[in-house]
Coordinates of C-alpha atoms in Angstrom, one line a residue:
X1 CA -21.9 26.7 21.3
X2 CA -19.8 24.5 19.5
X3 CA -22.8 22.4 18.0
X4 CA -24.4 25.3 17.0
X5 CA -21.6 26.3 15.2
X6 CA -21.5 23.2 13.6
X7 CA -24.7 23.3 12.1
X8 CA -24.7 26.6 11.1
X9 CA -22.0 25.8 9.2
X10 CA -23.1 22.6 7.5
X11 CA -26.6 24.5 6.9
X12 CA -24.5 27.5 5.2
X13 CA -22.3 24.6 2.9
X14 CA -25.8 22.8 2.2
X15 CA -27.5 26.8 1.3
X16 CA -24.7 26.8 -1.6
X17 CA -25.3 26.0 -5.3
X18 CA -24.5 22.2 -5.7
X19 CA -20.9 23.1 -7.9
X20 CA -19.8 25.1 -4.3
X21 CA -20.4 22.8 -1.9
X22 CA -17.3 21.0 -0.7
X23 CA -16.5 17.4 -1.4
X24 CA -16.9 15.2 1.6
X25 CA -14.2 12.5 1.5
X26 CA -12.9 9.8 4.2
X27 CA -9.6 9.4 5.2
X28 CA -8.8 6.3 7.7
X29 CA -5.2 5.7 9.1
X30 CA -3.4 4.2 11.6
X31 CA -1.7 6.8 13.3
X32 CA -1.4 4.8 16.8
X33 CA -2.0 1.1 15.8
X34 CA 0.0 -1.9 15.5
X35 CA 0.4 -1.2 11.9
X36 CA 1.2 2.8 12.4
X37 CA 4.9 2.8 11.7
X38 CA 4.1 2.6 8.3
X39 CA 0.4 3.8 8.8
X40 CA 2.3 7.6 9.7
X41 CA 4.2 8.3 6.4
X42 CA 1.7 6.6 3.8
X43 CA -0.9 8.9 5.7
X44 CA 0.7 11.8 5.5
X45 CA 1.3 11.4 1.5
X46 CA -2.6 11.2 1.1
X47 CA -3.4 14.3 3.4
X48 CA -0.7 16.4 2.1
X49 CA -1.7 15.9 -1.4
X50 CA -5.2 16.3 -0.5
X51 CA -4.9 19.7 1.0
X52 CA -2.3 20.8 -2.0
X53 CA -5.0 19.9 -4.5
X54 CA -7.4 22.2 -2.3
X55 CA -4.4 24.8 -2.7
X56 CA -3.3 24.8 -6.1
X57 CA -6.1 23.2 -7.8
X58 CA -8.8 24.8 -5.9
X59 CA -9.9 21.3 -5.2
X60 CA -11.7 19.2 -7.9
X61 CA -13.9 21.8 -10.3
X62 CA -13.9 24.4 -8.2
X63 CA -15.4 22.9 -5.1
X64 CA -13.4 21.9 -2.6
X65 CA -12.4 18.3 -1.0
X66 CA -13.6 18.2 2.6
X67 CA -11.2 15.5 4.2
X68 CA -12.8 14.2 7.2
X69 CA -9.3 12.0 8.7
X70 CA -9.7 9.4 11.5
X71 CA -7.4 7.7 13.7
X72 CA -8.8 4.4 14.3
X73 CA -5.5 2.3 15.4
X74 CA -5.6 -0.6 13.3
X75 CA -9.2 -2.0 15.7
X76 CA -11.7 -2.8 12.5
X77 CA -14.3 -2.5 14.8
X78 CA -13.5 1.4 14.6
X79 CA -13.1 1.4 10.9
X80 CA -16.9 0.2 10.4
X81 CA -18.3 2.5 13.2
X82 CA -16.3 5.0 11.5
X83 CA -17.7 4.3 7.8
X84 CA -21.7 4.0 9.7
X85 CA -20.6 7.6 10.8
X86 CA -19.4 8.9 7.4
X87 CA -22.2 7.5 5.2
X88 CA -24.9 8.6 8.0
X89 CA -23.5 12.4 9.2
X90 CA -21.3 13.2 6.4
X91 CA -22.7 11.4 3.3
X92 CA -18.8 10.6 1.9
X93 CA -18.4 9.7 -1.5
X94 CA -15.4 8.6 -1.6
X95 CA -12.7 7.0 1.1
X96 CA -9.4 6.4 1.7
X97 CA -8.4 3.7 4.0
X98 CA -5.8 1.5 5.7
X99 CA -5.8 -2.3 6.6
X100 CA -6.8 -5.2 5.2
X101 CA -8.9 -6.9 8.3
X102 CA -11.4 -3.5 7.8
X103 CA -11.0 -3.4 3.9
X104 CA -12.4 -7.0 3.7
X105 CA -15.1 -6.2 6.3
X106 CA -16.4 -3.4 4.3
X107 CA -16.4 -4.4 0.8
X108 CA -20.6 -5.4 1.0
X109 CA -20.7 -2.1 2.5
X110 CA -19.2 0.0 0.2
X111 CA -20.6 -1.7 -2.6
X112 CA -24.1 -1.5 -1.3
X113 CA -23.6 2.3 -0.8
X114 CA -21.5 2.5 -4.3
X115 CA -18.9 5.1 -2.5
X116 CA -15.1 4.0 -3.9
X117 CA -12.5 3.2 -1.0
X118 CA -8.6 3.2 -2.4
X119 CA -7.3 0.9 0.2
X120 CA -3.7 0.6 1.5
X121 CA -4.4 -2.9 1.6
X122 CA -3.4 -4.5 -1.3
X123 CA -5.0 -7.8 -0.7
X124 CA -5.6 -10.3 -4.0
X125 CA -9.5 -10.7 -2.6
X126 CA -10.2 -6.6 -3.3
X127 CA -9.3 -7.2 -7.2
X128 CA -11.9 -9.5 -8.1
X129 CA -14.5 -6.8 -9.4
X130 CA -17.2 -8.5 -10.8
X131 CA -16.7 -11.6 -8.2
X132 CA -15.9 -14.0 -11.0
X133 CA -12.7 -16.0 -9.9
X134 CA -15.3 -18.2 -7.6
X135 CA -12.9 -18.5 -5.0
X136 CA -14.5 -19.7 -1.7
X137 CA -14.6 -16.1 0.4
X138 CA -14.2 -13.7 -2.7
X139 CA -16.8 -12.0 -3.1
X140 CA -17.2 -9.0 -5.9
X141 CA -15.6 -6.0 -5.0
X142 CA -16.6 -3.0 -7.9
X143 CA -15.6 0.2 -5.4
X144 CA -12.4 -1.6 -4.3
X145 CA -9.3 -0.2 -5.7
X146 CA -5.8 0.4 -4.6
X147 CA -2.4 1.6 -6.1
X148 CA 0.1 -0.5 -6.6
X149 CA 0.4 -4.9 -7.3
X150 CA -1.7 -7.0 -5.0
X151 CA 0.3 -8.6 -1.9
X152 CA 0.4 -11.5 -3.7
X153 CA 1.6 -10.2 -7.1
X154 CA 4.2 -8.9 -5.1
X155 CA 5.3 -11.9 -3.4
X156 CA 4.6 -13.8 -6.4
X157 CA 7.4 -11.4 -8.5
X158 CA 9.8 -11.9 -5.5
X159 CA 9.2 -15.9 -5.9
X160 CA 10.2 -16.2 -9.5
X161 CA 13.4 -13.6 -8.9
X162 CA 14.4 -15.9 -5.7
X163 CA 13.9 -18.8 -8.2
X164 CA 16.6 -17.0 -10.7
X165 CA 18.7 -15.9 -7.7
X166 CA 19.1 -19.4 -7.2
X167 CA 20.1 -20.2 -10.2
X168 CA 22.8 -17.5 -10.9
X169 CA 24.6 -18.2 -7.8
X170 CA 24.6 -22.0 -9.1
X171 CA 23.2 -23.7 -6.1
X172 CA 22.1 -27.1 -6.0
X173 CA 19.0 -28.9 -5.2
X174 CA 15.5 -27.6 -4.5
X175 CA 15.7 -23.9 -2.2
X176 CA 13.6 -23.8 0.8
X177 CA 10.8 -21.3 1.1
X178 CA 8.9 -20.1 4.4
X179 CA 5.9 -18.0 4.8
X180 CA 6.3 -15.8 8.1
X181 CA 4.3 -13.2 9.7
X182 CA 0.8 -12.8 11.7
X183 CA -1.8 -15.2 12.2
X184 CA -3.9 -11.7 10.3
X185 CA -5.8 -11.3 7.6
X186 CA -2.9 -8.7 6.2
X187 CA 0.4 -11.4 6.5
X188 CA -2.1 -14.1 5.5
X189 CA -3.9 -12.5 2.3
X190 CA -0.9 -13.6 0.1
X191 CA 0.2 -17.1 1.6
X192 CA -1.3 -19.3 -0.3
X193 CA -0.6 -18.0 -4.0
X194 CA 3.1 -17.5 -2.4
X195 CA 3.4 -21.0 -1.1
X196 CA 1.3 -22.4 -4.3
X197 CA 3.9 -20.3 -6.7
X198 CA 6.8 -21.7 -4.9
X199 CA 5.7 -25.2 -5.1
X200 CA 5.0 -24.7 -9.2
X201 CA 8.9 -23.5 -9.4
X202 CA 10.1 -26.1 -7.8
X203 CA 10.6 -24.9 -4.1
X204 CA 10.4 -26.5 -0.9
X205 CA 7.7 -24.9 0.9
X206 CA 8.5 -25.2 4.9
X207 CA 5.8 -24.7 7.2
X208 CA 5.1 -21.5 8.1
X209 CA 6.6 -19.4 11.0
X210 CA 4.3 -17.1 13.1
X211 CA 5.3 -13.7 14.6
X212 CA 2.9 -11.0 15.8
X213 CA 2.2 -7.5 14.6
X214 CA 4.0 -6.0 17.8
X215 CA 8.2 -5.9 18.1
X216 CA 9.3 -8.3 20.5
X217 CA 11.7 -11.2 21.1
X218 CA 11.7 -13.6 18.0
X219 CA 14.4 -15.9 19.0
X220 CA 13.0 -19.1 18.9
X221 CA 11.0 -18.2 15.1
X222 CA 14.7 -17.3 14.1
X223 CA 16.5 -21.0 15.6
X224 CA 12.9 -22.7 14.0
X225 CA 14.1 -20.7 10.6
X226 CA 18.1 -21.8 10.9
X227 CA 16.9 -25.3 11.9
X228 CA 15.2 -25.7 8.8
X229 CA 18.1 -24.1 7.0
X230 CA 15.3 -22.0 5.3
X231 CA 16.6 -20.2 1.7
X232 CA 14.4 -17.9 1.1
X233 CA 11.7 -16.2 3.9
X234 CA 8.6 -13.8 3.5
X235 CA 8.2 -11.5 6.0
X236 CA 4.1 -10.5 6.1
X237 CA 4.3 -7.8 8.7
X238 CA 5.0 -4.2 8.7
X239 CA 8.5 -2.9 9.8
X240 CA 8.2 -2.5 13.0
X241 CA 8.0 -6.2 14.1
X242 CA 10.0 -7.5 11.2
X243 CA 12.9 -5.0 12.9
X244 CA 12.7 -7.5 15.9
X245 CA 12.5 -10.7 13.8
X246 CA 15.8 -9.4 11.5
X247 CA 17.6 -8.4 14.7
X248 CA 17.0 -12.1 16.7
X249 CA 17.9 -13.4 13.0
X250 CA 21.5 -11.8 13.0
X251 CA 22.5 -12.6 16.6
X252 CA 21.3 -16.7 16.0
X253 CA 23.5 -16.6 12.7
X254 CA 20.6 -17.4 10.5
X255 CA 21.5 -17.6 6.4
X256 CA 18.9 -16.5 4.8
X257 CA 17.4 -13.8 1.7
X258 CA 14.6 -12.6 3.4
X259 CA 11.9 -10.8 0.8
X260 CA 9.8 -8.2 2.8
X261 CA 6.7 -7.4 1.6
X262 CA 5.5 -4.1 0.2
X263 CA 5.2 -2.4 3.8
X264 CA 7.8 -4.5 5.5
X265 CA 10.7 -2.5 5.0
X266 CA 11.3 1.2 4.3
X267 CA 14.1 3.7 5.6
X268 CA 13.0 4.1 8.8
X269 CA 13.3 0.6 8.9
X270 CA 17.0 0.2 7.9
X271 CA 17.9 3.2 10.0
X272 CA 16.4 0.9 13.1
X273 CA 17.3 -2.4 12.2
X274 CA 20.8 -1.0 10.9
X275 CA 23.3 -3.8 9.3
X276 CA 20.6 -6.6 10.1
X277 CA 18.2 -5.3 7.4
X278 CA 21.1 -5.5 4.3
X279 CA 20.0 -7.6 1.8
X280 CA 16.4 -7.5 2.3
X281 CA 14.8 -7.2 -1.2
X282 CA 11.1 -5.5 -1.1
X283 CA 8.3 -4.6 -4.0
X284 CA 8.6 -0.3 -4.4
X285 CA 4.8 1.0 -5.6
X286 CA 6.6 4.0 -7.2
X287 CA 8.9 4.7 -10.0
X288 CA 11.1 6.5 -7.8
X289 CA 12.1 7.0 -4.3
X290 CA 13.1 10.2 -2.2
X291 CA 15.5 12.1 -4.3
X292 CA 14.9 11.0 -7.7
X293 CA 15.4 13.3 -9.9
X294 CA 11.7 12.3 -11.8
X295 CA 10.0 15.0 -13.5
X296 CA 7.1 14.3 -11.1
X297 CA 9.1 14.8 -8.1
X298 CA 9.5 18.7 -8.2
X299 CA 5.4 18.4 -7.6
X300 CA 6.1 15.8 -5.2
X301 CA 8.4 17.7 -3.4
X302 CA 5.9 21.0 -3.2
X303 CA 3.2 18.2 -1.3
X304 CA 5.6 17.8 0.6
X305 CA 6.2 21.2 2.1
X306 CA 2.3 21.0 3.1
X307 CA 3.2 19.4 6.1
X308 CA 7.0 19.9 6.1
X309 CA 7.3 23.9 5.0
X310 CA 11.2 23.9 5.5
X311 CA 11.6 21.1 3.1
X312 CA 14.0 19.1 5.0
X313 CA 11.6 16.0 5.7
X314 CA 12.9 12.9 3.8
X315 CA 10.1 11.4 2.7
X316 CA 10.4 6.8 2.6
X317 CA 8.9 5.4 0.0
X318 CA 5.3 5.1 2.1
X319 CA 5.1 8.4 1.7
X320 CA 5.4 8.8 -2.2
X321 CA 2.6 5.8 -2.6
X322 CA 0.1 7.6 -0.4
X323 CA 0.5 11.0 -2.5
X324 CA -0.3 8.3 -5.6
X325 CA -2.9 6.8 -4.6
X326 CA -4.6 10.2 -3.2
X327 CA -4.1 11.7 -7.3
X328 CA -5.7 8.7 -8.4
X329 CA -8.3 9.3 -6.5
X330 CA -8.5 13.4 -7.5
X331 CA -8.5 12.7 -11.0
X332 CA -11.2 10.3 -11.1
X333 CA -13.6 12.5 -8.9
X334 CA -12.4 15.5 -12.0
X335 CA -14.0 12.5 -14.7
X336 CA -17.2 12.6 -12.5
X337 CA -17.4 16.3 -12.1
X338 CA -16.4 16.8 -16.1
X339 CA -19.4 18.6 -18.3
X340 CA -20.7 19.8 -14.7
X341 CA -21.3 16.3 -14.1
X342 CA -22.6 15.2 -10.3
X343 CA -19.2 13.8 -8.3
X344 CA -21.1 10.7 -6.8
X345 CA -19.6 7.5 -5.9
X346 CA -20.6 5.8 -9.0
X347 CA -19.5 8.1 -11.1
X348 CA -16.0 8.1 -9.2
X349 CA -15.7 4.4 -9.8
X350 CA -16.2 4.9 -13.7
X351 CA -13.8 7.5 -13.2
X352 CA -11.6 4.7 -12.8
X353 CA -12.4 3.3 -16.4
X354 CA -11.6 6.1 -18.0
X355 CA -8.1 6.0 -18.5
X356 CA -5.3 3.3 -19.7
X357 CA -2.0 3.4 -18.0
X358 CA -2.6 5.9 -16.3
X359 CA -0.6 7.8 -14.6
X360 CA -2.1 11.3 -12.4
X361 CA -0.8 14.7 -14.7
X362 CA 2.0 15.9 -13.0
X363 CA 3.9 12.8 -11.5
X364 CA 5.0 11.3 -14.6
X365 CA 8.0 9.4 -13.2
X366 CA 6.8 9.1 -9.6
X367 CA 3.3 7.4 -10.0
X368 CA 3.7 4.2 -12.3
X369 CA 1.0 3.7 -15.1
X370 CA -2.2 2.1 -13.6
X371 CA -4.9 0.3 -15.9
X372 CA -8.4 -0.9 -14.3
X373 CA -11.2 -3.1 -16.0
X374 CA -14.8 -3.5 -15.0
X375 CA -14.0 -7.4 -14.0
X376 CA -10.7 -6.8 -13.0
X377 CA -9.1 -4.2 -10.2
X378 CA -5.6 -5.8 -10.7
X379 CA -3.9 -2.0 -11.6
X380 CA -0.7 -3.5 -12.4
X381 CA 1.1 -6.8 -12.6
X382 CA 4.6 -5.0 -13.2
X383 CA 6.6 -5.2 -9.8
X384 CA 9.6 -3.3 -8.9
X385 CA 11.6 -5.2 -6.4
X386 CA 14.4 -3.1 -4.4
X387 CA 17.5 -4.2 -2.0
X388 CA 18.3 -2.7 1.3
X389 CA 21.5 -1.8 1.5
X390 CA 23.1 -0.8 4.8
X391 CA 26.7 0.2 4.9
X392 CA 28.0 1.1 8.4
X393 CA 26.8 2.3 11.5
X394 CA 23.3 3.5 11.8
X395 CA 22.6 4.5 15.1
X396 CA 24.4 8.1 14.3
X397 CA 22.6 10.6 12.0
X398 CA 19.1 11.0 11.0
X399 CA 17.7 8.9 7.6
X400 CA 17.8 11.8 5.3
X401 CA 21.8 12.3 6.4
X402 CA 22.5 8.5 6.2
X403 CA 20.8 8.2 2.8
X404 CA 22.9 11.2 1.6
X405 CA 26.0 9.8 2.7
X406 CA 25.4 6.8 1.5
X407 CA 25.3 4.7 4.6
X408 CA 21.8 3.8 3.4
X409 CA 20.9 3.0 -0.1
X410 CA 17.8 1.4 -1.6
X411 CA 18.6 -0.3 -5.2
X412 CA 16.5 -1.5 -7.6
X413 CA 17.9 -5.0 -8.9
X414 CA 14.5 -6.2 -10.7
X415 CA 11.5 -5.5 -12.6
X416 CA 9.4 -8.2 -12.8
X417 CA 6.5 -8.3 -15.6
X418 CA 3.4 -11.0 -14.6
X419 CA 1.7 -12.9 -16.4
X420 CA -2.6 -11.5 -16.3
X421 CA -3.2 -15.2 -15.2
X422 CA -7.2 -15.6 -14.7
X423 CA -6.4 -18.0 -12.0
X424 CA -5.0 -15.5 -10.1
X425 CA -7.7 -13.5 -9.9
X426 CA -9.0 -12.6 -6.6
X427 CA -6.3 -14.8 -5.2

C-alpha cells in the first residue's frame, strides 16, 4: 500500500506542468556520526531555512523545494550510495552535504552529472574550479561550492594573527607551532598550507600530534604537547574530541593558544569543556552570532522558529552558517528559474556567477558577502577569528542562560584580510 502510494504520488507530481512540479534537492548530515555534534546544529540551519523558503517564499518561483534529508553518520560509503540513489530515483539537482572524506569522493560524480553540492566541508582541494593549480590529487571541481574560507584560509588567518600575538606580547625567539587532530581527510585537508605558512613566518613547526574523531583520554598527546613546550596548536577535529583533548590539556598544566578550526569549537562546546576551553580563538563564517542585533537576524530568528516554535532555542554559530549556505543555495536556483528558465544543475552553478559579494536578500549582517569565479570557488579570503571566553562555572544552566549572563562570551578580536595568492589555490 505504501508503494503504491508512492507512485501515485510521484506519477501525479510528474502529471503537473514543469513550473509546478517540486524541486528535488539533497540534504546529507551527520546526525549520528563521529562528526554529528556539530553535524546536528549546521543541519538544522539548512532544513529550517529550506522549509521557511517553502513557507514564505512559496519555494523558488512558485514550485516548491522537495528536500529529500539523509542521515548517513559520517560512513562515506553511505554518502555515495546515497548520491547513486538521488541521481537514479529522485533525479536531484542540487545537494547539500557534510564531510570532507565523501565531498572529495564525489567531486567526478557531481561533475559528471553537473548537479551543484554546497559542502560543509570547506577543504582547499573543492576550490580549484577549473583544476588549474596542478597540485598532485586536485582535480577540477566546477559544482563544488561552499560558504565560508577554506580550512586552510582559516588556519592560514589564524597563523599570521598567532605570528602578531607573538609579537605584541614581546616574546623572544622563534614560537612553536603543532598541527593536531585525525589521521582524516577533514583534520588533514589544511596541514600542509598551515605548516608551510608557519615555516614562511618564521615558526617552528613540531611534528604533528594525532587524536581521533571520538572523545576519549588524550593524556599522553597533551604531555607530548607540554614536552615540546608547543606555542601555538591547531586543533583539526570537531568539538566533541577536542573537549577531551582541552580537558587532558588543563589537568597536565599545558601552556599553550590553541586555534580551533572552524567546527572545533562552538557554545555547546565551552558549555562542556567549561574553563578549559577559554582562550581558544576559532574562524566564525558569519557576521554575527546568536543575539546580534544584525538586520538579518530578525529573518534569522523567524527560521528559527521552524523547528523551535517557542523561540527559546539559542542557536551556536553552526547553526547560522547552515541557514547561509542553504540561501545561497535558494537564490542561485531563483537565477536558474528567472525568465521561466529550467532550474537544472548547470544552470544552478551559473547561478553562482551571477552575483559579486553577495550576500542572500534578507540576511544582510548575518551572511558575509560571497564572490565566486569560473576558475576559482574560493568565496572569501576575509576570516573572522573569535575568542572563547569562559568566566565561571559551567556545569549549572543551559547555553542560552550562560551566554546571557555572561558566563560565556564569544569575542571577536580579528579580522583578517588574505592575500588571493594563486599558489594557494586548491591547496
Amino acid at each position: 500500500m505504501k508503494m503504491q502510494i508512492l507512485a501515485g504520488a510521484a506519477t501525479l507530481a510528474f502529471a503537473l506542468p514543469l513550473a509546478a512540479q517540486p524541486i528535488p534537492v539533497g540534504h546529507l548530515m551527520d546526525n549520528s556520526g563521529a562528526t554529528s555534534d556539530v553535524g546536528q546544529p549546521y543541519g538544522q540551519g539548512v532544513a529550517d531555512a529550506l522549509a521557511w523558503v517553502n513557507r514564505t517564499r512559496n519555494g523558488v518561483n512558485g514550485r516548491q523545494i522537495n528536500v529529500s534529508g539523509f542521515d548517513y553518520g559520517y560512513a562515506a560509503p553511505r554518502a555515495v550510495s546515497q548520491y547513486q540513489a538521488w541521481t537514479g530515483r529522485t533525479r536531484v539537482v542540487a545537494i547539500q552535504g557534510w564531510g570532507t572524506a565523501d565531498t572529495e569522493a564525489l567531486v567526478r560524480f557531481v561533475t559528471r552529472d553537473r548537479i551543484p553540492y554546497v559542502s560543509a566541508s570547506y577543504s582547499a582541494a573543492l576550490t580549484d574550479a577549473a583544476g588549474q593549480s596542478g597540485r598532485q590529487g586536485v582535480e577540477a571541481a566546477p559544482y563544488n561550492f561552499f560558504y565560508g574560507p577554506s580550512y586552510s584560509d582559516g588556519l592560514r588567518a589564524m597563523l599570521q594573527w598567532a605570528a602578531q600575538d607573538w609579537r605584541t606580547r614581546g616574546q623572544q625567539g622563534r614560537p612553536k607551532y603543532v598541527h593536531m587532530g585525525a589521521n582524516h581527510p577533514y583534520p588533514n585537508s589544511p596541514k600542509a598550507a598551515g605548516e608551510a605558512l608557519a615555516a614562511e613566518l618564521g615558526f617552528e613547526v613540531l611534528p604533528a600530534i594525532q587524536f581521533a574523531l571520538t572523545p576519549g583520554d588524550y593524556t599522553a598527546q597533551c604531555l607530548t604537547l607540554k614536552n615540546a613546550s608547543a606555542n601555538y596548536a591547531y586543533l583539526g577535529n570537531t568539538a566533541g574530541s577536542n573537549i577531551s583533548v582541552l580537558r587532558a590539556c588543563q589537568t597536565a598544566g599545558v601552556q599553550v593558544q590553541f586555534l580551533g578550526n572552524v567546527w572545533g569549537m562552538d557554545e555547546n562546546a565551552m558549555k562542556a569543556a567549561g574553563a578549559a576551553a577559554n582562550g581558544v580563538v576559532f574562524p566564525v563564517r558569519t557576521a554575527a552570532v546568536w543575539g546580534g542585533d544584525a538586520p538579518g537576524m530578525a529573518q534569522v530568528r523567524e527560521i528559527s522558529r521552524v523547528s523551535d516554535a517557542a523561540g527559546t532555542a539559542y542557536r551556536p554559530v553552526h547553526y547560522l552558517s547552515g541557514v547561509c549556505s542553504a540561501m545561497l543555495m535558494v537564490e542561485a536556483m531563483e537565477t536558474a528559474a528567472e525568465g521561466g528558465g529550467q532550474v537544472t544543475g548547470e544552470r544552478i552553478r551559473d547561478g553562482f556567477y551571477a552575483r559579486r559579494n553577495w550576500v542572500p536578500r534578507g540576511f544582510e549582517g548575518v551572511c558575509n558577502p560571497s564572490t565566486f569565479a569560473r576558475d576559482d570557488h574560493r568565496g572569501t579570503l576575509r576570516v573572522a577569528l573569535y575568542r572563547a571566553s569562559v568566566g565561571g562555572d559551567t556545569s549549572q544552566g543551559s547555553v542560552t542562560e550562560l551566554m546571557r549572563a555572561g558566563t560565556m562570551k564569544i569575542e571577536q578580536i580579528a579580522t583578517i584580510d588574505l592575500d588571493r595568492r594563486r599558489d594557494w589555490l586548491g591547496w
